[in-house]
JSON list of C-alpha atoms in Angstrom, two decimals:
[
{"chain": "A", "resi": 28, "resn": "UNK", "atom": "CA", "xyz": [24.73, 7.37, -18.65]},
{"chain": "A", "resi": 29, "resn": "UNK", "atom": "CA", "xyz": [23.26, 4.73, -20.59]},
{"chain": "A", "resi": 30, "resn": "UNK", "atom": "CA", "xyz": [20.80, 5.83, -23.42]},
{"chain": "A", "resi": 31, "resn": "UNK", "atom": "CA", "xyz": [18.21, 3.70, -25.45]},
{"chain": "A", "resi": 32, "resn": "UNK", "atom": "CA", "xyz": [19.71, 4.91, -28.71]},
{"chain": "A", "resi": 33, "resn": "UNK", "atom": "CA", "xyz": [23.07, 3.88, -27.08]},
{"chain": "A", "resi": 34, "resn": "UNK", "atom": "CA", "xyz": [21.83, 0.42, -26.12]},
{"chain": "A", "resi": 35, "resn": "UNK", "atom": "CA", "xyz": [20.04, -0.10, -29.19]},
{"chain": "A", "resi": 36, "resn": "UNK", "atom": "CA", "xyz": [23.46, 0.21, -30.92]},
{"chain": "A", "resi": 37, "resn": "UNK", "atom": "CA", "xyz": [24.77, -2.25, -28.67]},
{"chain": "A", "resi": 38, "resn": "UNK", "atom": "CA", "xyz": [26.01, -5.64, -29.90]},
{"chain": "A", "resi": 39, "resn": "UNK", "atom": "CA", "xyz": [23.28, -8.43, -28.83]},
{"chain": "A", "resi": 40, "resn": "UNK", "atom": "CA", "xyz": [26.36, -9.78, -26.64]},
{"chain": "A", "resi": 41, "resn": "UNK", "atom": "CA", "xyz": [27.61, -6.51, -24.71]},
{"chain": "A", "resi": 42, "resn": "UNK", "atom": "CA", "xyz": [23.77, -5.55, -24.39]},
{"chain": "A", "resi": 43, "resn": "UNK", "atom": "CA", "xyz": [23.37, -8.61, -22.29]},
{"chain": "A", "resi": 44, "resn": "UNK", "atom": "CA", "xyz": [25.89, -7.90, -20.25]},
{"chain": "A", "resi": 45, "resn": "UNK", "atom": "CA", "xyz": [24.41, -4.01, -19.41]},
{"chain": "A", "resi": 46, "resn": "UNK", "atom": "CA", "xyz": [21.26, -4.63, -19.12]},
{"chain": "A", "resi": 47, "resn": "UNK", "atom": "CA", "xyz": [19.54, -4.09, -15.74]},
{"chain": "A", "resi": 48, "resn": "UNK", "atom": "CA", "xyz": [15.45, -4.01, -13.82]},
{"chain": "A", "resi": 49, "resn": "UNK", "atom": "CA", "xyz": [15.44, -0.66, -14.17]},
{"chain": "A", "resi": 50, "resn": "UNK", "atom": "CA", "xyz": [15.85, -1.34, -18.36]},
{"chain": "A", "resi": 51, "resn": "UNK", "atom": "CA", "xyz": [13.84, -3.93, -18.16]},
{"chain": "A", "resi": 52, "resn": "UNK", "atom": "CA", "xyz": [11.17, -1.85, -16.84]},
{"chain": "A", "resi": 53, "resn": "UNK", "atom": "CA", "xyz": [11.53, 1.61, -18.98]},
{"chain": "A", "resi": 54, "resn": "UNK", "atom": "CA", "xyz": [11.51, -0.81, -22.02]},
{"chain": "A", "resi": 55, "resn": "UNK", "atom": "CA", "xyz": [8.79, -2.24, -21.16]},
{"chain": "A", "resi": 56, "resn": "UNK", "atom": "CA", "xyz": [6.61, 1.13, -20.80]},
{"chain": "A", "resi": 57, "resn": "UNK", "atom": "CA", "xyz": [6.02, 0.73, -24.38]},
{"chain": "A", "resi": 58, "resn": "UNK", "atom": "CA", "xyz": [7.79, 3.43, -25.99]},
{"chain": "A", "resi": 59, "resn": "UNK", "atom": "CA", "xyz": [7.28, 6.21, -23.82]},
{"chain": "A", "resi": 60, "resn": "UNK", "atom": "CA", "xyz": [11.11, 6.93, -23.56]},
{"chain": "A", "resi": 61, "resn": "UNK", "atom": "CA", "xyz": [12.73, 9.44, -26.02]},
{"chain": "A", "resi": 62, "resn": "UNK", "atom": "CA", "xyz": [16.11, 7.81, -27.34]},
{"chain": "A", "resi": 63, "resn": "UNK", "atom": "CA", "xyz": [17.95, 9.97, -25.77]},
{"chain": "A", "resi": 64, "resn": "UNK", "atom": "CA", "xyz": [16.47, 9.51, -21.95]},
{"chain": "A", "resi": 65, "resn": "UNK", "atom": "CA", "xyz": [18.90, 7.83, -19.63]},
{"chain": "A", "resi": 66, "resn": "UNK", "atom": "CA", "xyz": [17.94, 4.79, -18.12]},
{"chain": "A", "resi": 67, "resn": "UNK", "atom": "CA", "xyz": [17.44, 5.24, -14.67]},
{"chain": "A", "resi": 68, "resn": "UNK", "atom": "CA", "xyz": [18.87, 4.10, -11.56]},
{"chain": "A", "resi": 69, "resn": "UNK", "atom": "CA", "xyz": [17.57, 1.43, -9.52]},
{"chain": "A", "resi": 70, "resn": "UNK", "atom": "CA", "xyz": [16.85, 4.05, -6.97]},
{"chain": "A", "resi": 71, "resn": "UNK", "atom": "CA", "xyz": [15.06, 5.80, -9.87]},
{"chain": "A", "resi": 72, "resn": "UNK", "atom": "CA", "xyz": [12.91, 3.01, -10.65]},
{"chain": "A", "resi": 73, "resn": "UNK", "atom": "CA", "xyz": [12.01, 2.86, -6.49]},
{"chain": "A", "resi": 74, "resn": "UNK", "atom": "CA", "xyz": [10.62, 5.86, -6.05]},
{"chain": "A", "resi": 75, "resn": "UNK", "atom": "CA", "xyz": [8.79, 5.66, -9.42]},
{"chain": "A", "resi": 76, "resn": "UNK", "atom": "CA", "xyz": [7.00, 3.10, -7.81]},
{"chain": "A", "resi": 77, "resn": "UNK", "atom": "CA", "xyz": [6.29, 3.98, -4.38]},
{"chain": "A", "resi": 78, "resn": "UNK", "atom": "CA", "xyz": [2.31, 5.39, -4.83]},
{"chain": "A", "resi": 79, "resn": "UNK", "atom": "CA", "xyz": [2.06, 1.79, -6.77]},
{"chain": "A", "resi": 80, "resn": "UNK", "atom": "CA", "xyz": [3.28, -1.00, -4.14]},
{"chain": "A", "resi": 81, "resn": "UNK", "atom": "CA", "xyz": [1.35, -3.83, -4.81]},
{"chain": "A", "resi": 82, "resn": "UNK", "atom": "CA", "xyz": [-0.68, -5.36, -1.99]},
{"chain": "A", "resi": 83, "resn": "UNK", "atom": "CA", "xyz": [-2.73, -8.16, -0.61]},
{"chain": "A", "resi": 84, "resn": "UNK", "atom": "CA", "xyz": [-6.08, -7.76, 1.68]},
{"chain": "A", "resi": 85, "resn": "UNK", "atom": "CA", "xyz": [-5.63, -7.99, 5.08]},
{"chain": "A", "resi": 86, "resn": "UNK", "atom": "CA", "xyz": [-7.90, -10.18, 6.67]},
{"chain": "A", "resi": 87, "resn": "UNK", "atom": "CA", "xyz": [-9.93, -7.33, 8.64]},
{"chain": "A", "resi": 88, "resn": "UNK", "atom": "CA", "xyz": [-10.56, -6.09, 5.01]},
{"chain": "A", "resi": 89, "resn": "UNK", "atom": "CA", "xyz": [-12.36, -9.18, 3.54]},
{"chain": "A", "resi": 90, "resn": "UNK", "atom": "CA", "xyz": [-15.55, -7.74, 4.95]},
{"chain": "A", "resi": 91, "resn": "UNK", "atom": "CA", "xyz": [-15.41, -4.89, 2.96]},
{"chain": "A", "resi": 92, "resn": "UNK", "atom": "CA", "xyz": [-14.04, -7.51, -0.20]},
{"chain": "A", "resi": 93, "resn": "UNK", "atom": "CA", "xyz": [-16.01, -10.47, -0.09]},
{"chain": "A", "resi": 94, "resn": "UNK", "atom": "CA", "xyz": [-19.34, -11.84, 1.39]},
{"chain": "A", "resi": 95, "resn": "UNK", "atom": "CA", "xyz": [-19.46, -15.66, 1.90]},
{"chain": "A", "resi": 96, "resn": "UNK", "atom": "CA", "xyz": [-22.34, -17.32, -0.38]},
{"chain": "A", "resi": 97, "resn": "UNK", "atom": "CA", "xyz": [-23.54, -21.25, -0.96]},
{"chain": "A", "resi": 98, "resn": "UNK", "atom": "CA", "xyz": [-22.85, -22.58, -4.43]},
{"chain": "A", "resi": 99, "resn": "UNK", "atom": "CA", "xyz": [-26.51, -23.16, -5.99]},
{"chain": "A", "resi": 100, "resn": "UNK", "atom": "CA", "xyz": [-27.07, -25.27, -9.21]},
{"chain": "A", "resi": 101, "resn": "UNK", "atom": "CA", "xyz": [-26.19, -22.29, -11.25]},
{"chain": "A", "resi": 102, "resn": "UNK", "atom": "CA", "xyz": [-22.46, -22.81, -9.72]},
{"chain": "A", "resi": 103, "resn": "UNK", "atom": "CA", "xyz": [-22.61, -26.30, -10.22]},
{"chain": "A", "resi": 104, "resn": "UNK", "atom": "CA", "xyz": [-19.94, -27.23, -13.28]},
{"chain": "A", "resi": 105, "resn": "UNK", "atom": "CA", "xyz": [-18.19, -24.19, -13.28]},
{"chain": "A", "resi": 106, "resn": "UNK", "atom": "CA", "xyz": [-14.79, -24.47, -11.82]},
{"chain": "A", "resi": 107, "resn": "UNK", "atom": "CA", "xyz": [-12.41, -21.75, -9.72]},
{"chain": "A", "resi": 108, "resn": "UNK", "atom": "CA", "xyz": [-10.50, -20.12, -11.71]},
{"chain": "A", "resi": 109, "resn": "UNK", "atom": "CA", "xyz": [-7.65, -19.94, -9.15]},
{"chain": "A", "resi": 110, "resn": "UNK", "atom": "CA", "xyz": [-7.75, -23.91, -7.83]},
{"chain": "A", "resi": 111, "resn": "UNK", "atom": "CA", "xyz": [-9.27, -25.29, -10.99]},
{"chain": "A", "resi": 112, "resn": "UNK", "atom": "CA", "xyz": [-11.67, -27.54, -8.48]},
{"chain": "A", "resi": 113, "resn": "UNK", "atom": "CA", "xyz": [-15.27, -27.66, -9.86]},
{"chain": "A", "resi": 114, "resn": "UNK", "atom": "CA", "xyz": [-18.02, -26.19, -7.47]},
{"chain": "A", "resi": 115, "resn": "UNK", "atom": "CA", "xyz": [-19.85, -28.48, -5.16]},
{"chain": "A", "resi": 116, "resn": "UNK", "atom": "CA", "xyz": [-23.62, -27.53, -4.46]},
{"chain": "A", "resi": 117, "resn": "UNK", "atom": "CA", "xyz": [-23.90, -26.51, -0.85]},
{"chain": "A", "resi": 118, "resn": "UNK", "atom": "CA", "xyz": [-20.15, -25.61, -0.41]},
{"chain": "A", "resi": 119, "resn": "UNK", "atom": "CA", "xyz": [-19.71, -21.95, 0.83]},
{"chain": "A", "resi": 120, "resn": "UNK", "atom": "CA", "xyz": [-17.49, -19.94, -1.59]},
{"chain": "A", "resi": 121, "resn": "UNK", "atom": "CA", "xyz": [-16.61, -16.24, -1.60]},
{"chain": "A", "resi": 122, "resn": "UNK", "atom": "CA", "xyz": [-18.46, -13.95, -3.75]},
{"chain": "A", "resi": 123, "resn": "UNK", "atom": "CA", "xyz": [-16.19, -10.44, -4.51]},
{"chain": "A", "resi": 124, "resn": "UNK", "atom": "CA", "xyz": [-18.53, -7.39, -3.92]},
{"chain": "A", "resi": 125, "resn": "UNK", "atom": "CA", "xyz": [-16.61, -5.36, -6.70]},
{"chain": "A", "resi": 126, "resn": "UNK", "atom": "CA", "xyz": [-17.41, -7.75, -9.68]},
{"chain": "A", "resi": 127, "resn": "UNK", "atom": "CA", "xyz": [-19.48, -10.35, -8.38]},
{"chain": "A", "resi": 128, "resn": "UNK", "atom": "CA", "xyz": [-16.66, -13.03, -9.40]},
{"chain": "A", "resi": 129, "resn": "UNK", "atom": "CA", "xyz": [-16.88, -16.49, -7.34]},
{"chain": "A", "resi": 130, "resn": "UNK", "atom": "CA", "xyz": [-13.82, -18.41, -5.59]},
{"chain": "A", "resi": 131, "resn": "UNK", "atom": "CA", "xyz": [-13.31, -21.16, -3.47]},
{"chain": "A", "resi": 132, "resn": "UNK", "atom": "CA", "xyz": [-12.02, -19.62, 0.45]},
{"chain": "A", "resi": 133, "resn": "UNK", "atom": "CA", "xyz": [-9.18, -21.16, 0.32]},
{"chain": "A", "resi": 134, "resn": "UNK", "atom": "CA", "xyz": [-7.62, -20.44, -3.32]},
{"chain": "A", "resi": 135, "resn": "UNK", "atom": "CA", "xyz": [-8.87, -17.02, -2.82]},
{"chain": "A", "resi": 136, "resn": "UNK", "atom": "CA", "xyz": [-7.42, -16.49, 0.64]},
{"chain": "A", "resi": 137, "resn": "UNK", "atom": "CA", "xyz": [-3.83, -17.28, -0.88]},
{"chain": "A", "resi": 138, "resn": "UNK", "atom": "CA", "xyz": [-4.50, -14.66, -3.71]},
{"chain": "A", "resi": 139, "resn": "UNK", "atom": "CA", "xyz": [-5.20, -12.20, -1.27]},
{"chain": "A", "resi": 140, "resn": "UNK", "atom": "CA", "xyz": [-1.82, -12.81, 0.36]},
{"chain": "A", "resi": 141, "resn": "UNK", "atom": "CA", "xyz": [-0.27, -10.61, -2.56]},
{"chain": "A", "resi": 142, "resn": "UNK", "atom": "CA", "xyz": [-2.90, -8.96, -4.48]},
{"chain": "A", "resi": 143, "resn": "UNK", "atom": "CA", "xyz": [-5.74, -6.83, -4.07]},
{"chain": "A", "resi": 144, "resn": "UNK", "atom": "CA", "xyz": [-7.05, -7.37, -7.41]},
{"chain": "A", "resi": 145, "resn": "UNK", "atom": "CA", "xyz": [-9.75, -9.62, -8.95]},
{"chain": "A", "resi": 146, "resn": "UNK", "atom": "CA", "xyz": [-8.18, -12.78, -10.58]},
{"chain": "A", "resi": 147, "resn": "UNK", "atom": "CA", "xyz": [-10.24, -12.66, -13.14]},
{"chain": "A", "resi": 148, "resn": "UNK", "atom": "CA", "xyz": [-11.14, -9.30, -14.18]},
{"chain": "A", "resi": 149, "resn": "UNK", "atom": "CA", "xyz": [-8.51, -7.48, -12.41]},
{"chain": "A", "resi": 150, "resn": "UNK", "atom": "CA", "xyz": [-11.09, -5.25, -10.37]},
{"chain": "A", "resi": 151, "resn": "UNK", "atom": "CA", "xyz": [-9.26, -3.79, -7.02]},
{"chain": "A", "resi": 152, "resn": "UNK", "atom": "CA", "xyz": [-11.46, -5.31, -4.73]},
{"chain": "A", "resi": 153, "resn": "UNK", "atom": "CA", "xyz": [-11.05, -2.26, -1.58]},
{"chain": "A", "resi": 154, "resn": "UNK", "atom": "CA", "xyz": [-12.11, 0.18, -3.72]}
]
C-alpha cells in the first residue's frame, strides 16, 4: 500500500497518475497522518464519514430553523448574502433562530436543499 513518505518521493508526473479522493482527503486533514500510514481505501474513506453525511433541512424542519419576519428600515440596504438582492421594506424574509442571520425565502430555501448550516456563520441550524 501506498504511503505518504512513498508518494512524497514520487515524481510530480507518476504522483498524478496515483493519486485518488481518498488522498485527496487524508492530505487534506492537515498533517494528521504519520508518513508511514497507508492511504486508505475508498471504502475506508466511506465509513470514515458515515456519522458526518452532510444534509439539507427538510421542509417539516424549517419551523424548528427559521421564523418568517418583515424587513424593517434597519434591513433596508443590506443585501442577502446568498442572492445578492438588496432587502425591500415590507418583504417577508427568513430570520434563522440559531444566529439570528437574515435571507430572502427563496435563496435560503435552495441552501437548505444541501446544507443544514448557516451561510454565513456556519451555525447548524437543527441544533
Amino acid at each position: 500500500m501506498l504511503t505518504m513518505r512513498d508518494f512524497e518521493a514520487m515524481p510530480f508526473e507518476a504522483a498524478q497518475q496515483r493519486v485518488s479522493a481518498p488522498m485527496i482527503v487524508q492530505f487534506s486533514l492537515g498533517g494528521a497522518m504519520r508518513p508511514e500510514t497507508p492511504l486508505g481505501s475508498y471504502e475506508d474513506l466511506l465509513r470514515l464519514d458515515e456519522n458526518n453525511v452532510k444534509r439539507g433541512v427538510k421542509p417539516q424542519e424549517w419551523p424548528k430553523a427559521v421564523r418568517e419576519i418583515k424587513a424593517k428600515r434597519k434591513h433596508v440596504g443590506d443585501a442577502d448574502p446568498i442572492t445578492q438582492e438588496d432587502f425591500v421594506k415590507g418583504e417577508i424574509l427568513v430570520e434563522l433562530r440559531k444566529c439570528g442571520h437574515v435571507f430572502k425565502p427563496v435563496g435560503l430555501k435552495k441552501w437548505f436543499k444541501k446544507e443544514h448550516l448557516c451561510p454565513v456563520c456556519r451555525a447548524d441550524v437543527l441544533e
